[in-house]
XYZ file of C-alpha atoms in Angstrom:
772
model
C -11.748 -26.678 -3.024
C -8.790 -26.391 -0.935
C -8.886 -25.002 2.291
C -6.417 -21.764 2.570
C -5.445 -22.757 5.975
C -5.004 -25.874 6.279
C -2.129 -27.990 6.264
C 0.691 -28.258 3.963
C 0.289 -24.706 1.629
C 3.297 -24.673 -0.663
C 6.662 -23.622 -0.165
C 9.425 -21.838 -1.875
C 11.153 -24.430 -3.517
C 7.219 -26.705 -4.121
C 6.869 -27.816 -7.498
C 4.277 -30.503 -6.713
C 1.030 -27.489 -6.894
C -1.883 -27.466 -4.348
C -5.350 -27.100 -5.636
C -6.718 -23.440 -5.798
C -6.571 -21.662 -2.598
C -9.842 -18.996 -2.704
C -11.058 -17.858 0.655
C -14.844 -17.211 0.334
C -15.652 -13.506 -0.314
C -19.557 -12.358 1.140
C -21.208 -11.655 -1.671
C -23.151 -9.209 0.297
C -21.303 -7.430 1.966
C -21.948 -3.804 2.441
C -18.812 -1.149 2.360
C -20.562 1.985 2.781
C -18.971 4.425 5.112
C -17.660 4.053 7.985
C -16.050 1.404 6.702
C -17.437 -1.652 9.103
C -15.925 -4.304 10.904
C -16.980 -6.836 13.242
C -18.324 -5.906 16.570
C -15.350 -7.860 18.407
C -12.796 -5.807 16.751
C -14.609 -2.561 17.427
C -14.516 -3.550 21.205
C -10.790 -4.145 20.795
C -10.309 -0.807 19.407
C -11.462 0.809 21.503
C -9.862 -0.577 24.187
C -6.301 0.035 22.466
C -7.724 3.860 21.308
C -9.012 4.326 25.281
C -6.443 3.087 27.375
C -8.618 3.312 31.290
C -7.366 6.649 33.757
C -5.300 4.691 35.596
C -3.293 4.087 32.945
C -3.455 8.140 31.917
C -2.257 8.784 35.065
C 0.588 6.736 35.207
C 1.788 8.269 32.134
C 2.093 11.627 33.869
C 3.173 10.444 36.898
C 5.854 9.086 34.463
C 6.332 12.347 32.525
C 6.437 14.710 35.450
C 9.717 13.012 36.791
C 11.624 13.261 33.681
C 14.040 16.347 32.792
C 13.741 18.387 29.953
C 16.652 16.445 28.071
C 14.719 12.684 28.982
C 11.551 14.168 27.068
C 13.272 15.579 24.308
C 15.416 12.056 24.245
C 11.495 10.182 23.306
C 11.395 12.709 20.400
C 14.788 11.547 18.986
C 14.699 8.676 16.731
C 17.770 7.098 15.207
C 18.904 4.862 12.633
C 20.827 1.255 13.488
C 23.706 2.724 11.699
C 23.746 5.745 14.263
C 24.812 2.629 16.693
C 26.283 -0.146 14.633
C 29.580 -1.489 13.786
C 29.001 -3.026 11.222
C 27.969 -1.891 7.250
C 25.398 -3.923 6.544
C 27.336 -6.423 3.900
C 26.000 -9.563 2.823
C 26.810 -13.030 5.046
C 29.009 -11.040 8.074
C 26.560 -10.864 10.993
C 24.982 -7.320 12.328
C 27.296 -6.453 15.217
C 26.121 -3.666 17.875
C 28.748 -1.174 19.196
C 27.784 -1.161 22.988
C 29.305 2.495 23.353
C 27.485 4.102 21.117
C 23.779 2.027 21.723
C 24.641 2.873 25.895
C 25.140 6.954 25.134
C 21.820 7.141 22.967
C 19.800 4.622 25.627
C 21.123 5.895 28.382
C 22.558 9.412 28.425
C 21.291 10.395 25.652
C 17.262 9.437 26.217
C 16.405 8.266 22.650
C 12.931 7.807 22.961
C 13.052 5.708 18.922
C 14.724 3.528 16.446
C 14.491 2.456 12.984
C 15.891 0.501 9.971
C 19.011 -2.117 9.362
C 21.367 -1.557 6.974
C 20.085 -1.649 4.179
C 20.222 -6.142 4.045
C 17.280 -8.428 5.189
C 18.245 -9.900 8.912
C 17.372 -13.953 10.211
C 15.117 -14.278 13.111
C 17.990 -15.315 15.161
C 19.855 -11.704 14.588
C 16.834 -9.749 14.932
C 15.885 -11.411 18.102
C 19.676 -10.726 19.472
C 19.489 -7.397 17.736
C 16.842 -6.844 19.932
C 17.693 -8.072 23.201
C 20.551 -6.436 23.060
C 18.433 -3.009 23.294
C 16.220 -4.254 25.402
C 19.210 -5.181 28.137
C 20.820 -1.805 27.579
C 17.269 -0.701 28.315
C 15.887 -1.915 31.438
C 19.376 -2.163 32.480
C 21.280 1.593 31.719
C 17.909 3.979 31.908
C 17.310 6.208 35.076
C 13.961 4.959 33.737
C 13.778 2.722 31.567
C 11.356 3.870 28.672
C 11.405 0.884 26.358
C 12.098 2.093 22.618
C 10.122 2.198 20.025
C 11.427 0.123 17.290
C 10.405 0.816 13.228
C 10.674 -0.753 9.813
C 9.399 -0.368 6.024
C 7.658 -4.113 6.650
C 5.953 -2.723 3.350
C 4.441 -6.121 1.907
C 5.113 -8.389 4.703
C 8.451 -7.949 6.824
C 10.518 -7.360 3.959
C 13.648 -6.842 5.975
C 12.918 -10.687 7.872
C 14.970 -13.057 5.550
C 11.664 -15.519 6.926
C 9.005 -13.766 7.073
C 6.000 -14.125 4.367
C 6.412 -12.103 1.403
C 2.794 -10.470 -0.518
C 2.133 -9.033 -3.418
C 2.585 -5.204 -3.055
C -0.017 -3.039 -1.664
C -1.214 -2.171 -5.820
C -1.734 -6.150 -6.541
C -3.794 -6.632 -2.724
C -5.954 -3.602 -4.211
C -5.844 -5.555 -7.502
C -8.184 -8.284 -5.315
C -10.344 -5.887 -3.825
C -10.788 -8.783 -0.823
C -10.487 -6.494 1.935
C -10.611 -9.469 3.779
C -7.372 -10.614 2.701
C -5.990 -7.156 2.620
C -6.269 -7.273 6.319
C -5.215 -11.462 6.465
C -2.298 -10.126 4.708
C -1.592 -7.240 7.263
C -2.161 -9.107 10.123
C 0.696 -11.652 9.274
C 3.004 -8.716 7.992
C 1.942 -7.295 11.916
C 2.434 -10.642 13.185
C 5.429 -11.246 12.056
C 6.943 -8.170 12.429
C 7.095 -8.361 16.299
C 7.776 -11.640 17.311
C 11.340 -10.372 16.520
C 10.642 -7.581 18.980
C 9.969 -4.944 16.519
C 6.772 -2.805 17.492
C 6.730 -0.031 14.879
C 5.542 -0.573 11.466
C 5.896 2.292 8.710
C 2.951 0.925 6.451
C 0.730 0.997 4.972
C 0.229 4.096 2.504
C -2.334 5.773 2.709
C -1.725 7.864 -0.023
C -4.071 8.345 -3.500
C -2.016 7.605 -6.253
C -3.290 10.248 -8.507
C -0.581 10.086 -10.885
C 1.226 7.176 -12.232
C 4.577 8.534 -13.053
C 5.421 8.603 -8.931
C 7.782 6.362 -8.373
C 5.585 4.503 -4.951
C 2.570 4.675 -7.058
C 2.606 0.678 -6.563
C 3.228 1.412 -2.478
C -0.440 2.714 -2.753
C -3.954 1.398 -3.171
C -4.661 2.864 -5.926
C -6.133 6.408 -7.765
C -9.669 6.567 -6.130
C -10.254 7.533 -1.762
C -12.549 5.459 -0.862
C -10.992 2.094 -2.009
C -7.714 3.455 -0.358
C -9.694 3.853 2.639
C -11.728 0.420 2.861
C -8.089 -1.358 2.309
C -6.164 0.982 3.888
C -8.540 0.983 6.994
C -8.371 -2.607 6.800
C -5.116 -2.460 7.091
C -4.682 -0.414 9.444
C -6.896 -2.041 11.708
C -4.733 -5.437 11.189
C -1.705 -4.903 12.371
C -2.796 -3.260 15.145
C -4.862 -5.920 16.025
C -3.910 -7.555 19.877
C -1.538 -10.215 18.872
C -1.019 -13.860 21.191
C 0.553 -10.950 24.075
C -3.323 -9.217 24.384
C -1.630 -6.031 22.966
C -1.611 -4.552 19.132
C 0.733 -6.006 17.723
C 2.130 -3.283 16.559
C 1.467 0.748 16.137
C 0.779 1.484 12.301
C 1.884 4.100 10.618
C -0.292 6.055 7.587
C 1.630 7.645 5.369
C 1.865 9.915 4.179
C 0.002 13.199 6.153
C -0.615 14.594 3.677
C -0.704 15.508 -0.599
C 2.345 13.568 -1.270
C 1.414 11.309 -4.190
C 0.254 14.311 -6.494
C 3.704 15.575 -7.660
C 3.721 18.565 -10.076
C 6.539 17.181 -12.116
C 5.781 13.316 -11.532
C 9.327 12.992 -9.582
C 9.481 12.115 -5.693
C 9.610 14.766 -2.917
C 9.233 17.907 -4.827
C 6.430 20.230 -4.688
C 2.574 19.580 -4.983
C -0.523 22.107 -5.689
C -3.430 20.913 -4.660
C -6.535 22.856 -3.142
C -7.755 22.612 -0.198
C -11.027 21.419 -1.318
C -9.207 18.947 -3.076
C -6.414 18.058 -0.160
C -10.047 17.418 1.475
C -12.012 15.684 -0.822
C -9.029 13.582 -2.517
C -6.206 12.822 -0.136
C -8.035 13.141 3.740
C -10.157 10.759 3.693
C -8.021 7.731 3.856
C -6.340 9.259 7.121
C -9.494 10.415 8.657
C -10.765 6.642 8.533
C -8.077 5.015 9.294
C -7.214 7.537 12.591
C -11.350 6.389 13.233
C -10.253 3.364 13.402
C -7.660 3.748 15.836
C -3.948 5.091 13.789
C -1.703 5.338 15.885
C 0.551 7.338 13.876
C 1.402 8.957 11.393
C 3.682 10.288 9.141
C 4.296 13.692 7.694
C 5.074 14.275 3.685
C 8.166 14.946 2.556
C 7.269 17.654 -0.552
C 5.587 20.536 -0.049
C 1.824 22.440 -0.566
C 1.213 24.663 -1.941
C 4.985 26.708 -1.008
C 5.030 25.198 1.883
C 6.808 21.994 3.195
C 4.661 19.691 5.241
C 7.143 19.670 7.787
C 6.912 23.255 8.701
C 2.748 23.599 7.800
C 1.030 24.328 10.626
C -2.087 24.411 8.797
C -1.663 20.753 7.959
C 0.186 19.815 10.974
C -2.048 21.447 13.656
C -5.262 23.166 12.352
C -5.800 20.068 10.496
C -4.624 17.002 12.488
C -5.199 17.449 15.825
C -7.633 20.448 15.765
C -10.311 19.074 13.237
C -9.217 15.480 12.935
C -8.292 14.752 16.729
C -5.245 12.718 15.686
C -3.970 11.670 19.587
C -1.161 9.744 17.996
C 2.253 9.894 17.318
C 3.602 12.253 13.786
C 6.585 11.584 12.694
C 8.915 12.974 10.541
C 10.010 10.980 6.664
C 14.240 11.142 6.689
C 16.164 14.213 7.752
C 13.521 16.430 7.107
C 13.796 19.150 9.149
C 17.392 19.317 7.653
C 15.895 19.719 4.230
C 14.241 23.043 5.235
C 17.309 24.587 5.020
C 19.080 23.139 2.387
C 16.504 21.887 -0.437
C 13.240 23.568 0.728
C 15.013 26.716 1.838
C 12.217 28.159 4.324
C 14.498 28.219 7.467
C 18.471 30.113 7.252
C 20.120 27.812 9.655
C 18.871 23.869 10.787
C 18.221 25.458 15.060
C 15.166 27.528 12.669
C 14.099 24.597 11.150
C 13.993 22.567 14.815
C 11.412 25.672 15.441
C 9.187 26.171 12.327
C 8.587 21.974 12.996
C 7.919 21.733 16.317
C 6.657 24.986 16.485
C 4.519 23.047 12.837
C 3.682 19.833 14.716
C 5.856 17.243 14.806
C 6.344 14.686 17.515
C 9.722 12.904 17.066
C 12.365 13.599 14.763
C 13.887 10.819 12.501
C 17.332 12.660 12.516
C 18.627 9.998 12.108
C 22.398 10.156 12.615
C 23.513 12.369 15.908
C 22.048 14.385 18.287
C 21.852 17.473 16.769
C 17.916 17.114 16.980
C 18.328 17.038 20.477
C 20.688 19.161 22.005
C 18.244 22.094 19.613
C 15.399 21.366 20.675
C 16.809 21.794 23.773
C 18.149 25.290 23.225
C 14.870 26.512 22.138
C 13.577 25.418 25.447
C 15.793 27.114 27.383
C 15.780 30.313 25.143
C 12.139 29.871 24.943
C 10.901 30.420 21.843
C 8.976 26.630 22.892
C 7.830 25.789 25.831
C 8.027 22.841 27.131
C 4.199 22.467 27.702
C 5.120 22.054 23.764
C 7.628 19.425 24.835
C 5.064 17.569 27.234
C 2.388 17.377 24.262
C 4.820 15.149 21.800
C 6.447 12.876 24.944
C 2.296 12.105 26.259
C 1.474 10.742 22.593
C 5.029 8.865 22.972
C 3.971 7.491 26.152
C 0.346 6.660 25.203
C 1.819 4.953 22.258
C 4.352 2.310 23.934
C 1.370 2.127 26.706
C -1.192 1.183 24.619
C 1.701 -1.393 22.561
C 2.712 -3.056 25.880
C 6.466 -2.064 25.786
C 6.046 -1.329 29.478
C 4.810 -5.214 30.541
C 7.645 -6.974 30.582
C 6.066 -10.064 29.832
C 4.750 -8.592 26.552
C 7.718 -6.390 25.021
C 10.443 -9.188 25.343
C 10.169 -11.022 21.748
C 9.334 -14.478 21.805
C 8.753 -17.083 19.089
C 4.068 -17.496 19.909
C 4.350 -17.023 16.125
C 4.693 -18.934 13.754
C 6.658 -17.066 10.759
C 6.906 -18.135 7.329
C 4.076 -20.551 8.513
C 2.126 -22.695 6.047
C -0.996 -20.801 6.033
C 0.787 -17.615 5.638
C 2.193 -18.391 2.648
C -0.787 -20.140 0.995
C -1.941 -16.760 1.665
C 0.281 -15.040 -0.016
C -0.305 -17.744 -2.831
C -4.014 -16.824 -2.572
C -3.229 -12.632 -2.749
C -1.243 -13.447 -6.062
C -3.230 -15.335 -7.871
C -6.548 -13.197 -6.812
C -4.123 -9.848 -8.560
C -4.055 -11.757 -11.371
C -5.808 -8.773 -14.233
C -6.910 -9.643 -17.528
C -6.462 -6.753 -19.089
C -7.542 -8.008 -22.897
C -8.160 -11.432 -24.350
C -8.690 -12.216 -28.428
C -9.200 -15.949 -27.049
C -5.440 -17.045 -26.937
C -5.959 -17.897 -22.854
C -6.210 -20.164 -21.546
C -3.787 -22.089 -23.277
C -4.507 -24.931 -25.764
C -3.058 -27.766 -24.551
C -0.635 -28.692 -27.464
C 0.837 -25.172 -28.117
C 4.425 -25.030 -28.384
C 4.761 -21.482 -26.449
C 7.945 -19.739 -27.018
C 8.921 -17.159 -23.410
C 11.440 -14.329 -23.657
C 11.467 -10.943 -22.458
C 13.326 -9.495 -19.640
C 11.230 -10.722 -16.222
C 11.041 -14.200 -17.337
C 14.240 -15.011 -15.339
C 13.644 -11.683 -12.749
C 13.023 -12.190 -9.363
C 13.744 -8.944 -8.175
C 11.286 -7.760 -11.166
C 7.821 -9.949 -9.516
C 8.634 -8.465 -5.751
C 9.768 -4.188 -6.725
C 11.253 -2.466 -4.029
C 11.333 -2.744 -0.052
C 12.199 -6.688 -1.224
C 14.872 -7.641 1.214
C 17.081 -4.443 0.476
C 14.876 -0.465 -0.411
C 15.039 -1.013 -4.065
C 14.874 -5.035 -4.315
C 17.201 -5.281 -7.297
C 20.011 -7.355 -5.551
C 19.108 -11.103 -6.719
C 21.833 -12.220 -3.929
C 19.723 -10.968 -1.424
C 16.572 -12.979 -2.112
C 16.008 -16.646 -0.228
C 16.581 -19.412 -2.342
C 13.949 -21.228 -3.861
C 11.990 -18.690 -5.583
C 10.255 -20.079 -8.720
C 10.952 -17.799 -11.644
C 8.336 -17.058 -14.238
C 10.660 -19.220 -17.277
C 11.515 -22.250 -14.535
C 7.479 -22.466 -13.277
C 6.822 -22.102 -17.567
C 9.243 -24.891 -17.858
C 7.928 -27.078 -14.831
C 4.943 -26.911 -15.839
C 4.511 -27.122 -19.836
C 8.159 -28.837 -19.631
C 8.939 -29.411 -23.714
C 6.200 -27.420 -25.528
C 8.401 -24.331 -23.861
C 11.066 -22.870 -26.093
C 13.496 -20.385 -24.258
C 14.550 -17.384 -25.961
C 17.345 -15.311 -24.757
C 16.817 -12.226 -23.402
C 20.100 -9.380 -23.952
C 17.909 -6.870 -26.631
C 18.518 -5.561 -30.145
C 22.189 -8.643 -30.654
C 19.771 -11.451 -29.616
C 17.455 -10.539 -32.564
C 18.116 -13.276 -34.688
C 17.878 -15.782 -32.716
C 14.439 -14.800 -30.843
C 13.009 -14.483 -33.727
C 14.043 -17.805 -35.002
C 12.704 -18.831 -31.423
C 8.999 -17.229 -32.642
C 8.570 -18.522 -35.577
C 8.862 -22.409 -33.928
C 6.579 -21.491 -31.521
C 2.484 -21.390 -31.359
C 2.160 -19.086 -28.447
C 4.802 -15.585 -27.386
C 4.524 -14.965 -24.073
C 6.721 -12.142 -23.497
C 7.141 -10.947 -19.670
C 7.802 -7.605 -19.771
C 8.025 -4.395 -17.152
C 10.264 -2.584 -15.097
C 12.599 -2.855 -12.744
C 12.731 -2.053 -9.105
C 13.043 1.175 -8.083
C 11.595 3.525 -5.609
C 11.550 7.298 -4.280
C 14.213 9.297 -5.358
C 15.704 6.785 -7.762
C 12.307 5.136 -9.146
C 11.940 8.982 -10.434
C 11.804 8.661 -14.258
C 10.814 11.248 -17.651
C 8.315 8.714 -19.343
C 6.106 5.825 -18.880
C 6.307 4.633 -22.453
C 8.552 0.740 -22.187
C 11.926 0.051 -23.150
C 12.038 0.223 -26.543
C 13.502 -2.726 -26.782
C 10.685 -4.375 -24.825
C 8.535 -2.711 -27.635
C 10.137 -4.617 -30.689
C 10.305 -7.834 -28.832
C 6.244 -7.426 -29.616
C 6.186 -6.053 -32.379
C 8.971 -9.148 -33.945
C 7.123 -11.992 -32.137
C 3.658 -11.092 -34.061
C 5.403 -10.476 -36.837
C 6.188 -14.060 -37.205
C 3.047 -15.293 -37.164
C 2.611 -16.377 -33.095
C -0.188 -15.352 -30.522
C 1.496 -13.233 -28.364
C 0.519 -13.218 -24.879
C 1.911 -9.950 -22.694
C 2.764 -10.940 -19.021
C 3.210 -6.984 -17.222
C 5.598 -6.568 -14.130
C 5.913 -2.872 -13.301
C 5.603 -0.192 -10.353
C 2.951 1.584 -11.920
C 1.496 1.224 -15.615
C 3.702 1.812 -18.264
C 2.162 3.303 -21.692
C 1.219 -0.259 -23.815
C -0.094 1.651 -26.643
C 2.485 0.212 -29.059
C 2.346 -2.344 -28.427
C -1.756 -3.472 -27.249
C -2.029 -4.107 -31.046
C 0.477 -6.543 -31.882
C -1.120 -8.876 -28.574
C -3.790 -10.931 -27.980
C -3.891 -11.038 -24.580
C -2.265 -8.529 -22.154
C -2.071 -10.455 -17.736
C -1.253 -7.337 -15.623
C 0.994 -8.829 -12.500
C 1.538 -5.410 -10.809
C 4.430 -6.784 -8.530
C 3.230 -10.385 -6.926
C 5.589 -11.668 -5.129
C 7.360 -14.950 -4.725
C 4.386 -16.782 -5.918
C 4.032 -14.360 -8.965
C 5.390 -16.968 -11.134
C 3.100 -19.952 -9.773
C 0.122 -17.384 -10.089
C 0.705 -15.896 -13.784
C 0.811 -19.477 -15.344
C -2.217 -19.969 -12.836
C -4.029 -17.676 -15.410
C -2.203 -18.975 -18.594
C -3.193 -22.320 -18.598
C -6.366 -21.951 -16.979
C -5.880 -23.236 -13.405
C -7.434 -19.821 -12.150
C -9.860 -18.000 -13.670
C -8.274 -14.593 -13.278
C -9.638 -12.455 -10.651
C -8.327 -8.916 -10.349
C -9.342 -5.526 -11.404
C -8.058 -2.372 -11.419
C -7.282 -0.121 -9.101
C -6.533 3.065 -11.424
C -7.113 4.190 -14.937
C -4.807 2.711 -17.722
C -3.675 5.361 -19.598
C -2.749 5.789 -23.481
C -1.030 8.849 -23.236
C 1.750 10.017 -20.889
C 0.397 13.127 -21.697
C -2.998 12.294 -20.381
C -2.473 11.465 -17.101
C -6.142 11.880 -16.019
C -8.229 9.247 -13.499
C -12.271 7.855 -13.705
C -13.229 10.997 -11.560
C -12.106 13.648 -13.612
C -13.976 16.626 -14.356
C -17.209 17.027 -17.332
C -14.307 19.823 -18.880
C -11.969 16.854 -18.682
C -13.523 14.062 -20.834
C -14.799 16.982 -24.279
C -12.500 18.656 -26.483
C -12.373 20.499 -29.950
C -11.027 17.432 -31.611
C -12.961 14.826 -30.102
C -16.113 16.287 -28.897
C -17.151 14.915 -25.162
C -15.230 11.554 -25.806
C -12.086 13.006 -24.966
C -11.786 10.762 -22.405
C -9.616 7.226 -23.900
C -7.827 5.999 -21.048
C -5.985 2.673 -22.446
C -8.006 0.593 -19.988
C -11.161 1.921 -17.681
C -10.505 1.968 -13.340
C -11.989 -0.989 -12.049
C -10.629 -2.747 -15.439
C -10.723 -7.041 -15.648
C -11.878 -9.842 -17.383
C -13.011 -13.182 -16.577
C -13.294 -16.438 -18.695
C -16.041 -16.784 -18.085
C -18.946 -13.746 -18.432
C -21.229 -12.156 -15.948
C -24.615 -10.459 -16.401
C -26.298 -7.550 -14.707
C -30.121 -6.279 -13.952
C -32.352 -5.158 -11.966
C -31.086 -2.145 -10.355
C -33.087 -0.548 -8.328
C -32.234 2.368 -5.965
C -34.806 3.144 -3.181
C -34.766 6.994 -2.182
C -37.730 7.475 -0.673
C -36.518 6.695 3.175
C -33.253 9.433 2.321
C -35.677 12.491 4.204
C -35.899 10.525 6.796
C -33.310 8.577 7.525
C -30.357 9.998 5.175
C -30.171 7.046 3.822
C -30.753 5.230 0.209
C -30.805 1.631 -0.119
C -29.052 -0.061 -4.156
C -29.483 -3.481 -5.096
C -28.429 -5.231 -8.655
C -28.199 -8.722 -9.460
C -25.273 -10.314 -11.023
C -25.679 -13.724 -12.967
C -22.033 -15.883 -13.515
C -23.445 -16.725 -17.709
C -20.690 -18.449 -18.789
C -19.280 -22.101 -18.627
C -16.867 -21.606 -15.529
C -17.079 -20.265 -12.083
C -15.909 -17.604 -11.118
C -15.270 -13.615 -9.489
C -16.116 -10.700 -10.576
C -16.047 -6.896 -8.711
C -18.857 -4.544 -8.014
C -18.506 -1.256 -7.885
C -21.089 1.465 -7.380
C -20.493 4.994 -8.604
C -21.906 8.063 -7.611
C -23.167 10.559 -10.504
C -24.085 14.615 -9.244
C -25.036 16.679 -12.362
C -25.096 19.552 -11.123
C -23.108 21.885 -8.295
C -22.127 24.479 -6.703
C -18.581 23.258 -7.119
C -17.258 21.497 -10.536
C -18.636 17.667 -9.667
C -16.956 14.593 -11.089
C -18.442 12.109 -13.769
C -18.705 9.606 -10.633
C -17.215 8.935 -7.833
C -16.963 5.236 -5.998
C -19.492 4.915 -3.152
C -19.750 0.996 -2.656
C -17.788 -2.563 -4.175
C -18.110 -5.818 -3.507
C -17.110 -9.503 -4.395
C -18.832 -12.031 -5.616
C -18.019 -15.908 -6.413
C -20.313 -18.019 -8.223
C -20.635 -20.934 -10.141
C -21.761 -20.966 -13.761
C -25.368 -20.441 -14.136
C -25.759 -19.090 -10.572
C -26.708 -15.529 -8.969
C -26.664 -13.176 -6.499
C -27.773 -10.349 -5.457
C -25.829 -8.089 -4.228
C -26.661 -4.979 -1.782
C -25.593 -1.647 0.145
C -26.404 1.077 1.680
C -25.502 5.060 0.805
C -25.223 7.345 3.515
C -24.875 11.529 2.903
C -21.647 11.078 2.802
C -21.766 9.282 -0.604
C -24.155 12.532 -1.766
C -21.609 15.028 -0.477
C -18.588 17.261 -1.569
C -16.289 19.721 0.242
C -18.449 23.399 -0.599
C -17.478 27.002 -1.780
C -16.734 27.787 2.154
C -14.854 23.960 2.874
C -17.155 22.418 4.544
C -19.414 19.570 3.712
C -22.154 20.523 2.017
C -25.318 18.194 -0.066
C -26.736 19.537 -2.556
C -30.255 18.604 -3.848
C -30.966 18.064 -6.904
C -30.398 14.772 -9.331
C -28.297 12.140 -8.790
C -27.509 8.702 -10.554
C -26.369 5.543 -9.396
C -23.809 3.259 -12.212
C -23.350 -0.246 -11.366
C -22.336 -1.710 -14.628
C -23.693 -0.446 -18.002
C -26.724 0.064 -15.593
C -27.667 3.489 -14.297
C -30.568 5.005 -12.200
C -31.694 8.408 -12.239
C -33.416 9.698 -8.875
C -33.956 12.874 -7.781
C -32.915 13.773 -3.585
C -34.556 16.693 -1.661
C -33.714 18.179 1.372
């Protein structure tokens, strides 16, 4: 087996493929609360979160020297567009407007810049930009307070041309490999800081409860526990000390709070979420990340229960600061203070909107084009509506993050070449992530492909690079093929390279190509159909239905009618309804948005080079009108037509097939020590009874049979990834604590009630009593 860190991993242009690269994952790893990490990493995080008294005194001294204008400037964030001459044209170097930059930093004391025009830039361009900004800050501002520079490095540093790009988070979640998520996040952070960018607007910690939502693919799925584990791993890895000795970047938990369940399914539209649900479903990932040292959060752009979150003091002060004790930066999203006037209509004027948002608890405004926020906040302080002590709170948080990042240390803050951007080892990690994410939803014996089969290859995603990457890929929407680096292999090219004369490429042009498509299908043994959706995110990604387009449904039926066996490969931002095509498909592979090595990873699964091991991090719906998650209430699975079997998703949460077979046995639950120690030991044996080596994901669910608040049918409370050779077995154990059996009670406080519980692992279950 090839070592993932060894020399000569694949490059985008490679044609000679390396052996399978699979990093070992502990088969005995416990993912019980509070999301444990190594002792060394915990010590490093303690160092990050708790700077010494001397550092605190230094910042207090600096704060005492600052004028009100300098303080409010620190709370202001401008887009790079506001200080640029060029407009993000392809092939045109980005040019800073020096006078505008000097005004922003030296005269207006701006504390943060973000983004780039909607076009990825090269390493050398980024270094020039960051050096220019650093030079102006150092030589022309009175106090020399460094700039926090933010970027949406969502799946790799996707605005850096040479960076390593990974599968989107929903695909990483399908690996269930916490170590791999951490590794990808670490590489992203290091490659981001290497060009001088010190603040990453990632990871998304929203829990994806509605597949209609256009940012579904940015999440780690529908489960709060899994999102907490994987999201915290990402945060800790991003904020690990890099070559400079300081954290590589400040991570950002997005979007606090309740952003991912709009009632309409459309982005930035109202959500109605009871406080109990906020606490049980949406809060845990943020709380876990904060406990692990998360430095910043970005605020939900929308409203919850009729109150825009940017003006919600309960969420931003009572909950975030007083209850959770968060001391990091709370930054707005794009223009969201102004939207309190224009969109939400809870403020009559921009001045009132600034008052509401600062009073609610924001620290920094992503303005992002001018100084209206700065001037207005200064006016509010002068009028006595906002106290200067309130300003000091936010400024100290901003300065503290800059201090933790080493931005005041000249030897560490300047962009350096200490990281090998886009290294061979980093690319091998991207390939590994793509392979491990591949999720086999259905297989009627057609996969792996027979070595003698004639294969028809067709579909809109066959030769479409953006459909493999998704949004946030070299541009915001990720739809421009010209923006991508040269040499990325499409699925069609990969099939042609590896299966050569056995492959028939059918044209994709919709209905008018139907005759040519049918002829190719009749000449083939197997039809590999690459389906999905064009990248889109945020408001451009709003859709009316999850149904696949008619022409994609049609080619599946036509291929099946020809007598060819049909293999469907899905590249999609969210689970699109496949109920109509599922009966015609002999196999379905969900590739998510796998990135630059997506084509290789898919063909590796199709030809059997890789045994698929991905498992769904969400419930795959059967109907657009029935978007019910796995942890639903009992009443959601019962009605007069279907009895107690009304919950009928296309594929259940955690589903994923393999080319081998796993057998579960000997589920044990030791609840005897719960009264004295507050813990329960759970164990199960997993055996590979098939003929091939394979990987499985083992999920541990808890069911509370009776509670004072209607309980979910089950809740995920632990998981492990296990690699087993044919005939091998492993004994897995987990320790569950009181929090794993608790819920938010009627008084909106955590409660553990005695009674009957069950542990579920695969088809095994164990019922027991808990006593207080």
